[in-house]
Amino acid sequence: MTAETGAAMPGPRIALIHALEESVAPARAAFRAHWPEARIFDLLDTSLAVDLAEAGRLDEAMMGRFRTLADYAAGTVGASGRTAGILFTCSAFAPAIDAVKRQLPIPVLRPNESAFEAAMAVGDRIGIVVSFGPSALSLRTELLAMAAAAGRRIEVTVAVADGALAALKSGDGEGHDERVAGTVEQLRGCDVVILGQFSMARAQPRLQPLLSVPVLTTPAAAVEALRRLTQPAGVVP
């Protein structure tokens, strides 16, 4: 499904591709806060997360589905022109997103890479909280690879907020946030903590007071990065 919003003086056309419907609202909220001029539209395929959880791995068929979604998003044209960038919002599909990056000439962002860069600027002991189990290994691998490419040695702690996503899906936002906050003891000793899924950004105000280190959310970092990548040189937003 697609939906589009705009501002009086529209910026570039940006596609958001989601595998969880719970990621749509925080992504849109981040654009309202950090880049309201962008013309954003959404593509949502909730079967991706279900199929990955059942299969336990990314297979070639699923990789192909990501290429199809990205090709469609990149090929759309509206009043503000052709799509200028793509932001994927589900954290469990990094290899498929990287394949899309190599395929398309426009900026394509994984949901977590910008927050990972921000976290590595803070310290070497990085905590990640997830509520979708299959994201845990994927995010740890992604962050360690980014650190190695930058010549950094880091320690990564991944905490799974069991039951948080199910609570959110049932409409229990408070229960979701409480379960995220329940991971706090696993995060002691970290220099910085990342809420590793777009859908978890809402829990930041609940977790942050329990820790003495920064708690980063992925939507805000991703929107700021995409804005920089697509902003014409010399133009002040």
mmCIF file of C-alpha atoms in Angstrom, residues 23-219:
data_model
loop_
_atom_site.group_PDB
_atom_site.id
_atom_site.type_symbol
_atom_site.label_atom_id
_atom_site.label_comp_id
_atom_site.label_asym_id
_atom_site.label_seq_id
_atom_site.Cartn_x
_atom_site.Cartn_y
_atom_site.Cartn_z
ATOM 1 C CA SER A 23 7.552 0.881 12.042
ATOM 2 C CA VAL A 24 5.381 3.248 9.996
ATOM 3 C CA ALA A 25 4.394 5.675 12.761
ATOM 4 C CA PRO A 26 7.885 6.193 14.271
ATOM 5 C CA ALA A 27 9.392 6.655 10.818
ATOM 6 C CA ARG A 28 6.831 9.299 9.937
ATOM 7 C CA ALA A 29 7.273 10.974 13.326
ATOM 8 C CA ALA A 30 11.023 11.223 12.722
ATOM 9 C CA PHE A 31 10.458 12.865 9.349
ATOM 10 C CA ARG A 32 8.002 15.352 10.886
ATOM 11 C CA ALA A 33 10.568 16.241 13.533
ATOM 12 C CA HIS A 34 13.745 16.280 11.461
ATOM 13 C CA TRP A 35 12.781 16.754 7.814
ATOM 14 C CA PRO A 36 9.167 17.858 7.338
ATOM 15 C CA GLU A 37 9.856 19.101 3.800
ATOM 16 C CA ALA A 38 10.531 15.609 2.475
ATOM 17 C CA ARG A 39 7.827 14.034 0.335
ATOM 18 C CA ILE A 40 7.605 10.577 1.892
ATOM 19 C CA PHE A 41 5.629 7.535 0.814
ATOM 20 C CA ASP A 42 5.322 4.084 2.344
ATOM 21 C CA LEU A 43 5.561 0.536 1.021
ATOM 22 C CA LEU A 44 4.494 -2.099 3.552
ATOM 23 C CA ASP A 45 4.865 -5.891 3.247
ATOM 24 C CA THR A 46 4.183 -7.499 6.610
ATOM 25 C CA SER A 47 4.727 -10.984 5.190
ATOM 26 C CA LEU A 48 8.481 -10.326 5.084
ATOM 27 C CA ALA A 49 8.890 -10.433 8.864
ATOM 28 C CA VAL A 50 6.577 -13.449 9.192
ATOM 29 C CA ASP A 51 8.369 -15.379 6.451
ATOM 30 C CA LEU A 52 11.801 -14.606 7.888
ATOM 31 C CA ALA A 53 10.762 -15.728 11.354
ATOM 32 C CA GLU A 54 9.401 -18.993 9.939
ATOM 33 C CA ALA A 55 12.347 -19.674 7.613
ATOM 34 C CA GLY A 56 15.037 -18.613 10.057
ATOM 35 C CA ARG A 57 17.210 -17.192 7.285
ATOM 36 C CA LEU A 58 17.226 -14.923 4.255
ATOM 37 C CA ASP A 59 16.904 -17.047 1.121
ATOM 38 C CA GLU A 60 17.261 -16.006 -2.513
ATOM 39 C CA ALA A 61 13.507 -15.689 -2.965
ATOM 40 C CA MET A 62 13.307 -13.148 -0.162
ATOM 41 C CA MET A 63 16.332 -11.287 -1.514
ATOM 42 C CA GLY A 64 14.449 -11.047 -4.807
ATOM 43 C CA ARG A 65 11.412 -9.609 -3.074
ATOM 44 C CA PHE A 66 13.570 -6.810 -1.687
ATOM 45 C CA ARG A 67 14.905 -6.050 -5.154
ATOM 46 C CA THR A 68 11.351 -5.913 -6.474
ATOM 47 C CA LEU A 69 10.210 -3.524 -3.735
ATOM 48 C CA ALA A 70 13.251 -1.295 -4.221
ATOM 49 C CA ASP A 71 12.875 -1.194 -7.998
ATOM 50 C CA TYR A 72 9.240 -0.200 -7.643
ATOM 51 C CA ALA A 73 10.047 2.493 -5.064
ATOM 52 C CA ALA A 74 12.919 3.917 -7.103
ATOM 53 C CA GLY A 75 10.868 3.978 -10.296
ATOM 54 C CA THR A 76 7.937 5.996 -8.994
ATOM 55 C CA VAL A 77 7.564 9.601 -10.142
ATOM 56 C CA GLY A 78 5.393 12.270 -8.531
ATOM 57 C CA ALA A 79 4.912 16.025 -8.674
ATOM 58 C CA SER A 80 8.189 16.472 -6.794
ATOM 59 C CA GLY A 81 10.079 14.289 -9.275
ATOM 60 C CA ARG A 82 11.550 10.809 -9.150
ATOM 61 C CA THR A 83 12.368 9.066 -5.885
ATOM 62 C CA ALA A 84 15.625 10.509 -4.504
ATOM 63 C CA GLY A 85 16.322 8.021 -1.719
ATOM 64 C CA ILE A 86 15.080 4.894 0.039
ATOM 65 C CA LEU A 87 14.995 4.103 3.746
ATOM 66 C CA PHE A 88 14.333 0.534 4.876
ATOM 67 C CA THR A 89 12.915 0.410 8.386
ATOM 68 C CA CYS A 90 13.160 -3.265 9.434
ATOM 69 C CA SER A 91 16.419 -4.276 11.061
ATOM 70 C CA ALA A 92 16.561 -7.993 10.248
ATOM 71 C CA PHE A 93 17.289 -7.768 6.518
ATOM 72 C CA ALA A 94 20.730 -6.147 6.204
ATOM 73 C CA PRO A 95 22.122 -8.471 3.467
ATOM 74 C CA ALA A 96 19.062 -7.919 1.277
ATOM 75 C CA ILE A 97 19.299 -4.156 1.754
ATOM 76 C CA ASP A 98 23.003 -4.169 0.937
ATOM 77 C CA ALA A 99 22.201 -5.960 -2.318
ATOM 78 C CA VAL A 100 19.753 -3.184 -3.151
ATOM 79 C CA LYS A 101 22.404 -0.585 -2.331
ATOM 80 C CA ARG A 102 24.688 -2.083 -4.968
ATOM 81 C CA GLN A 103 21.869 -2.184 -7.500
ATOM 82 C CA LEU A 104 20.495 1.360 -7.328
ATOM 83 C CA PRO A 105 22.152 4.720 -8.121
ATOM 84 C CA ILE A 106 20.234 6.614 -5.410
ATOM 85 C CA PRO A 107 20.989 6.623 -1.664
ATOM 86 C CA VAL A 108 19.634 3.548 0.110
ATOM 87 C CA LEU A 109 19.927 3.253 3.888
ATOM 88 C CA ARG A 110 19.699 0.320 6.232
ATOM 89 C CA PRO A 111 17.618 1.292 9.268
ATOM 90 C CA ASN A 112 20.463 1.065 11.773
ATOM 91 C CA GLU A 113 23.645 2.138 10.036
ATOM 92 C CA SER A 114 23.354 5.821 10.955
ATOM 93 C CA ALA A 115 22.638 5.055 14.609
ATOM 94 C CA PHE A 116 25.566 2.618 14.628
ATOM 95 C CA GLU A 117 27.877 5.339 13.340
ATOM 96 C CA ALA A 118 26.602 7.710 16.021
ATOM 97 C CA ALA A 119 27.093 5.064 18.717
ATOM 98 C CA MET A 120 30.675 4.335 17.660
ATOM 99 C CA ALA A 121 31.380 8.049 17.991
ATOM 100 C CA VAL A 122 30.382 7.768 21.662
ATOM 101 C CA GLY A 123 32.291 4.690 22.800
ATOM 102 C CA ASP A 124 33.470 1.113 22.273
ATOM 103 C CA ARG A 125 30.991 -0.760 24.489
ATOM 104 C CA ILE A 126 27.694 -0.660 22.632
ATOM 105 C CA GLY A 127 24.384 -2.120 23.714
ATOM 106 C CA ILE A 128 21.549 -2.965 21.314
ATOM 107 C CA VAL A 129 17.994 -3.744 22.386
ATOM 108 C CA VAL A 130 15.663 -5.632 20.027
ATOM 109 C CA SER A 131 12.086 -6.881 20.305
ATOM 110 C CA PHE A 132 12.144 -9.018 17.121
ATOM 111 C CA GLY A 133 14.345 -12.022 17.852
ATOM 112 C CA PRO A 134 15.674 -12.560 14.296
ATOM 113 C CA SER A 135 17.131 -9.039 14.402
ATOM 114 C CA ALA A 136 19.582 -9.885 17.194
ATOM 115 C CA LEU A 137 22.233 -11.778 15.229
ATOM 116 C CA SER A 138 21.753 -9.615 12.148
ATOM 117 C CA LEU A 139 22.361 -6.376 14.041
ATOM 118 C CA ARG A 140 25.326 -7.690 15.987
ATOM 119 C CA THR A 141 26.943 -8.898 12.763
ATOM 120 C CA GLU A 142 26.190 -5.610 11.011
ATOM 121 C CA LEU A 143 27.656 -3.475 13.799
ATOM 122 C CA LEU A 144 30.804 -5.584 14.148
ATOM 123 C CA ALA A 145 31.348 -5.420 10.380
ATOM 124 C CA MET A 146 31.006 -1.640 10.400
ATOM 125 C CA ALA A 147 33.469 -1.392 13.263
ATOM 126 C CA ALA A 148 35.986 -3.675 11.521
ATOM 127 C CA ALA A 149 35.723 -1.615 8.335
ATOM 128 C CA ALA A 150 36.509 1.485 10.399
ATOM 129 C CA GLY A 151 39.465 -0.211 12.110
ATOM 130 C CA ARG A 152 37.665 -0.289 15.456
ATOM 131 C CA ARG A 153 37.469 -3.002 18.091
ATOM 132 C CA ILE A 154 34.204 -2.857 19.987
ATOM 133 C CA GLU A 155 32.176 -4.892 22.454
ATOM 134 C CA VAL A 156 28.528 -5.508 21.562
ATOM 135 C CA THR A 157 25.816 -6.541 24.003
ATOM 136 C CA VAL A 158 22.460 -7.495 22.500
ATOM 137 C CA ALA A 159 19.417 -7.645 24.784
ATOM 138 C CA VAL A 160 16.118 -9.109 23.571
ATOM 139 C CA ALA A 161 13.011 -7.532 25.081
ATOM 140 C CA ASP A 162 10.915 -10.697 25.171
ATOM 141 C CA GLY A 163 7.238 -10.080 24.596
ATOM 142 C CA ALA A 164 7.649 -6.403 23.727
ATOM 143 C CA LEU A 165 6.694 -6.691 20.069
ATOM 144 C CA ALA A 166 3.717 -8.906 20.858
ATOM 145 C CA ALA A 167 2.544 -6.328 23.396
ATOM 146 C CA LEU A 168 2.856 -3.537 20.858
ATOM 147 C CA LYS A 169 0.990 -5.532 18.231
ATOM 148 C CA SER A 170 -1.846 -6.101 20.698
ATOM 149 C CA GLY A 171 -2.117 -2.376 21.354
ATOM 150 C CA ASP A 172 -0.344 -2.441 24.725
ATOM 151 C CA GLY A 173 2.206 0.323 24.207
ATOM 152 C CA GLU A 174 2.895 0.671 27.930
ATOM 153 C CA GLY A 175 3.560 -3.052 28.187
ATOM 154 C CA HIS A 176 5.974 -2.794 25.253
ATOM 155 C CA ASP A 177 7.891 0.037 26.880
ATOM 156 C CA GLU A 178 7.996 -1.778 30.225
ATOM 157 C CA ARG A 179 9.495 -4.866 28.614
ATOM 158 C CA VAL A 180 12.118 -2.760 26.861
ATOM 159 C CA ALA A 181 12.960 -1.102 30.172
ATOM 160 C CA GLY A 182 13.262 -4.581 31.684
ATOM 161 C CA THR A 183 16.467 -5.164 29.704
ATOM 162 C CA VAL A 184 18.294 -2.437 31.632
ATOM 163 C CA GLU A 185 20.370 -4.781 33.812
ATOM 164 C CA GLN A 186 21.824 -6.427 30.708
ATOM 165 C CA LEU A 187 23.012 -3.018 29.512
ATOM 166 C CA ARG A 188 25.009 -1.957 32.561
ATOM 167 C CA GLY A 189 28.590 -1.194 31.563
ATOM 168 C CA CYS A 190 27.734 -0.040 28.045
ATOM 169 C CA ASP A 191 28.946 3.359 26.837
ATOM 170 C CA VAL A 192 25.871 3.859 24.675
ATOM 171 C CA VAL A 193 22.652 1.961 23.949
ATOM 172 C CA ILE A 194 20.706 1.714 20.691
ATOM 173 C CA LEU A 195 17.035 0.829 20.428
ATOM 174 C CA GLY A 196 17.562 -1.385 17.405
ATOM 175 C CA GLN A 197 14.158 -1.242 15.698
ATOM 176 C CA PHE A 198 12.074 1.668 14.458
ATOM 177 C CA SER A 199 9.087 0.346 16.400
ATOM 178 C CA MET A 200 11.053 0.658 19.660
ATOM 179 C CA ALA A 201 11.726 4.404 19.448
ATOM 180 C CA ARG A 202 8.657 5.075 21.597
ATOM 181 C CA ALA A 203 10.393 3.346 24.560
ATOM 182 C CA GLN A 204 13.343 5.765 24.655
ATOM 183 C CA PRO A 205 11.786 8.042 27.323
ATOM 184 C CA ARG A 206 11.140 4.983 29.496
ATOM 185 C CA LEU A 207 14.634 3.481 29.234
ATOM 186 C CA GLN A 208 16.801 6.600 29.194
ATOM 187 C CA PRO A 209 16.197 7.623 32.847
ATOM 188 C CA LEU A 210 17.339 4.180 33.961
ATOM 189 C CA LEU A 211 20.773 4.538 32.358
ATOM 190 C CA SER A 212 23.535 7.110 32.698
ATOM 191 C CA VAL A 213 24.598 6.754 29.045
ATOM 192 C CA PRO A 214 22.911 7.924 25.821
ATOM 193 C CA VAL A 215 20.013 5.850 24.476
ATOM 194 C CA LEU A 216 19.804 6.344 20.704
ATOM 195 C CA THR A 217 16.844 5.688 18.430
ATOM 196 C CA THR A 218 17.253 4.572 14.846
ATOM 197 C CA PRO A 219 14.589 6.690 13.065
#
